[in-house]
Amino acid sequence: MKTRLCSGAIPIRLKRGKLQVLIVKSSSGKCWTFPKGGVEAGLSFQDNALKEVAEESGALGKICGYAGIFTDNKNKITQIIHIFYMQVFASLSKYNESEIRKRKWILLEDAVQLFKGSPYEQFLTDLYLNKGKAGYFLPTET
């Protein structure tokens, strides 16, 4: 079986004192997910994650932590996916995939429930349980 290295991010902001995450529709439009994609030659996992978030959601920001890694089998290819936390500073109204992908901000605690049973559940739970503790960032209000 072939393997493919991928990276992506969980975009985060603080709004009215509450942590929110930005989710996007999958390329099929069937479910909500987080931006991710194959790592392009010459890009680090982090830089690729920032690129994928900008293309798929229009969000701009900086990587502020490593969430973890998981594997996914898609079309007979094993994807090894590195996920980061990303603090969002701005959102573009027009972006590469704005015509094909919807995006929306949801509360972190709602995301934990939405992604229950998925690889993202642990990353979101860790963020929720550890927000504000040493080693975890707390984004500035946007």
mmCIF file of C-alpha atoms in Angstrom:
data_model
loop_
_atom_site.group_PDB
_atom_site.id
_atom_site.type_symbol
_atom_site.label_atom_id
_atom_site.label_comp_id
_atom_site.label_asym_id
_atom_site.label_seq_id
_atom_site.Cartn_x
_atom_site.Cartn_y
_atom_site.Cartn_z
ATOM 1 C CA MET A 1 0.000 0.000 0.000
ATOM 2 C CA LYS A 2 1.254 3.496 -0.836
ATOM 3 C CA THR A 3 1.745 6.132 1.845
ATOM 4 C CA ARG A 4 1.239 9.873 1.678
ATOM 5 C CA LEU A 5 2.543 12.438 4.181
ATOM 6 C CA CYS A 6 -0.027 15.077 5.056
ATOM 7 C CA SER A 7 -0.385 17.961 7.477
ATOM 8 C CA GLY A 8 -3.134 20.255 8.601
ATOM 9 C CA ALA A 9 -4.261 22.428 11.445
ATOM 10 C CA ILE A 10 -7.049 23.137 13.864
ATOM 11 C CA PRO A 11 -7.578 26.914 13.440
ATOM 12 C CA ILE A 12 -8.383 28.581 16.768
ATOM 13 C CA ARG A 13 -9.480 32.014 17.956
ATOM 14 C CA LEU A 14 -10.713 33.587 21.157
ATOM 15 C CA LYS A 15 -14.030 35.406 20.680
ATOM 16 C CA ARG A 16 -15.911 37.043 23.576
ATOM 17 C CA GLY A 17 -13.792 35.022 26.005
ATOM 18 C CA LYS A 18 -14.613 31.660 24.378
ATOM 19 C CA LEU A 19 -12.303 29.429 22.354
ATOM 20 C CA GLN A 20 -13.634 28.694 18.879
ATOM 21 C CA VAL A 21 -12.345 26.430 16.108
ATOM 22 C CA LEU A 22 -12.813 26.848 12.372
ATOM 23 C CA ILE A 23 -14.188 23.826 10.556
ATOM 24 C CA VAL A 24 -14.557 23.271 6.811
ATOM 25 C CA LYS A 25 -16.653 20.946 4.688
ATOM 26 C CA SER A 26 -14.733 17.957 3.321
ATOM 27 C CA SER A 27 -13.889 17.958 -0.391
ATOM 28 C CA SER A 28 -16.914 15.691 -0.959
ATOM 29 C CA GLY A 29 -19.098 18.144 0.988
ATOM 30 C CA LYS A 30 -20.452 15.299 3.131
ATOM 31 C CA CYS A 31 -18.955 16.128 6.526
ATOM 32 C CA TRP A 32 -17.149 18.750 8.577
ATOM 33 C CA THR A 33 -13.403 18.451 9.063
ATOM 34 C CA PHE A 34 -10.260 20.531 9.517
ATOM 35 C CA PRO A 35 -8.038 21.765 6.681
ATOM 36 C CA LYS A 36 -5.293 19.343 5.665
ATOM 37 C CA GLY A 37 -3.511 18.030 2.591
ATOM 38 C CA GLY A 38 -0.471 16.330 1.152
ATOM 39 C CA VAL A 39 2.876 17.870 2.078
ATOM 40 C CA GLU A 40 4.333 19.644 -0.942
ATOM 41 C CA ALA A 41 8.016 19.250 -1.790
ATOM 42 C CA GLY A 42 10.143 21.869 -0.071
ATOM 43 C CA LEU A 43 7.590 22.678 2.641
ATOM 44 C CA SER A 44 7.832 21.738 6.314
ATOM 45 C CA PHE A 45 4.820 20.076 7.950
ATOM 46 C CA GLN A 46 4.021 23.407 9.653
ATOM 47 C CA ASP A 47 4.316 25.537 6.501
ATOM 48 C CA ASN A 48 2.211 23.041 4.574
ATOM 49 C CA ALA A 49 -0.455 23.155 7.296
ATOM 50 C CA LEU A 50 -0.601 26.966 7.081
ATOM 51 C CA LYS A 51 -0.906 26.742 3.274
ATOM 52 C CA GLU A 52 -3.723 24.180 3.486
ATOM 53 C CA VAL A 53 -5.659 26.255 6.021
ATOM 54 C CA ALA A 54 -5.348 29.376 3.829
ATOM 55 C CA GLU A 55 -6.451 27.483 0.678
ATOM 56 C CA GLU A 56 -9.355 25.595 2.256
ATOM 57 C CA SER A 57 -10.697 28.192 4.705
ATOM 58 C CA GLY A 58 -9.094 31.572 4.028
ATOM 59 C CA ALA A 59 -7.789 31.753 7.600
ATOM 60 C CA LEU A 60 -4.352 33.280 8.182
ATOM 61 C CA GLY A 61 -2.288 32.869 11.306
ATOM 62 C CA LYS A 62 0.608 31.076 12.954
ATOM 63 C CA ILE A 63 1.281 27.588 14.240
ATOM 64 C CA CYS A 64 1.227 27.619 18.033
ATOM 65 C CA GLY A 65 1.397 23.952 18.973
ATOM 66 C CA TYR A 66 1.512 20.342 17.846
ATOM 67 C CA ALA A 67 -1.740 18.413 18.317
ATOM 68 C CA GLY A 68 -0.625 14.968 17.178
ATOM 69 C CA ILE A 69 -0.559 12.419 14.394
ATOM 70 C CA PHE A 70 -3.010 9.889 12.984
ATOM 71 C CA THR A 71 -3.333 7.646 9.942
ATOM 72 C CA ASP A 72 -6.208 7.390 7.507
ATOM 73 C CA ASN A 73 -6.731 5.022 4.581
ATOM 74 C CA LYS A 74 -8.128 6.797 1.551
ATOM 75 C CA ASN A 75 -8.357 5.293 -1.934
ATOM 76 C CA LYS A 76 -5.913 2.494 -1.054
ATOM 77 C CA ILE A 77 -3.365 5.039 0.217
ATOM 78 C CA THR A 78 -2.296 5.245 3.859
ATOM 79 C CA GLN A 79 -2.175 8.909 4.818
ATOM 80 C CA ILE A 80 0.070 9.851 7.748
ATOM 81 C CA ILE A 81 -1.376 13.132 8.977
ATOM 82 C CA HIS A 82 0.363 15.586 11.331
ATOM 83 C CA ILE A 83 -2.031 18.079 12.952
ATOM 84 C CA PHE A 84 -1.086 21.411 14.523
ATOM 85 C CA TYR A 85 -2.933 24.080 16.479
ATOM 86 C CA MET A 86 -3.048 27.408 14.625
ATOM 87 C CA GLN A 87 -3.882 30.810 16.072
ATOM 88 C CA VAL A 88 -5.932 32.745 13.519
ATOM 89 C CA PHE A 89 -5.243 36.462 13.017
ATOM 90 C CA ALA A 90 -7.401 37.137 9.945
ATOM 91 C CA SER A 91 -9.900 35.487 7.599
ATOM 92 C CA LEU A 92 -10.085 36.261 3.900
ATOM 93 C CA SER A 93 -13.546 36.582 2.341
ATOM 94 C CA LYS A 94 -12.293 35.062 -0.947
ATOM 95 C CA TYR A 95 -9.869 32.133 -0.922
ATOM 96 C CA ASN A 96 -8.809 29.316 -3.272
ATOM 97 C CA GLU A 97 -11.594 26.908 -2.348
ATOM 98 C CA SER A 98 -14.306 29.380 -1.284
ATOM 99 C CA GLU A 99 -16.569 28.219 -4.121
ATOM 100 C CA ILE A 100 -16.438 24.544 -3.088
ATOM 101 C CA ARG A 101 -15.924 24.550 0.709
ATOM 102 C CA LYS A 102 -18.106 26.049 3.391
ATOM 103 C CA ARG A 103 -16.477 27.149 6.634
ATOM 104 C CA LYS A 104 -17.809 28.033 10.058
ATOM 105 C CA TRP A 105 -16.591 28.885 13.540
ATOM 106 C CA ILE A 106 -17.905 26.739 16.388
ATOM 107 C CA LEU A 107 -17.232 26.665 20.118
ATOM 108 C CA LEU A 108 -14.431 24.326 21.171
ATOM 109 C CA GLU A 109 -16.763 22.325 23.424
ATOM 110 C CA ASP A 110 -19.172 21.826 20.505
ATOM 111 C CA ALA A 111 -16.270 20.632 18.334
ATOM 112 C CA VAL A 112 -15.365 18.014 20.956
ATOM 113 C CA GLN A 113 -18.902 16.594 20.559
ATOM 114 C CA LEU A 114 -18.987 16.956 16.746
ATOM 115 C CA PHE A 115 -15.739 15.001 16.321
ATOM 116 C CA LYS A 116 -16.507 12.329 18.930
ATOM 117 C CA GLY A 117 -15.083 9.011 17.726
ATOM 118 C CA SER A 118 -12.784 10.641 15.160
ATOM 119 C CA PRO A 119 -9.006 11.118 15.414
ATOM 120 C CA TYR A 120 -9.655 14.821 16.124
ATOM 121 C CA GLU A 121 -11.574 14.076 19.330
ATOM 122 C CA GLN A 122 -8.410 13.614 21.409
ATOM 123 C CA PHE A 123 -6.721 16.742 19.995
ATOM 124 C CA LEU A 124 -9.794 18.855 20.790
ATOM 125 C CA THR A 125 -10.271 17.285 24.218
ATOM 126 C CA ASP A 126 -6.614 17.935 25.085
ATOM 127 C CA LEU A 127 -7.023 21.568 24.065
ATOM 128 C CA TYR A 128 -10.267 21.913 26.017
ATOM 129 C CA LEU A 129 -8.901 20.322 29.211
ATOM 130 C CA ASN A 130 -5.550 22.113 29.118
ATOM 131 C CA LYS A 131 -6.449 25.582 27.839
ATOM 132 C CA GLY A 132 -4.552 28.188 29.758
ATOM 133 C CA LYS A 133 -2.208 25.686 31.440
ATOM 134 C CA ALA A 134 1.573 25.764 31.077
ATOM 135 C CA GLY A 135 2.640 24.568 27.645
ATOM 136 C CA TYR A 136 -0.703 25.416 26.070
ATOM 137 C CA PHE A 137 -1.359 28.705 24.383
ATOM 138 C CA LEU A 138 -4.336 30.931 24.898
ATOM 139 C CA PRO A 139 -4.900 33.033 21.793
ATOM 140 C CA THR A 140 -5.464 36.753 22.024
ATOM 141 C CA GLU A 141 -8.989 38.050 21.432
ATOM 142 C CA THR A 142 -9.928 38.687 17.773
#
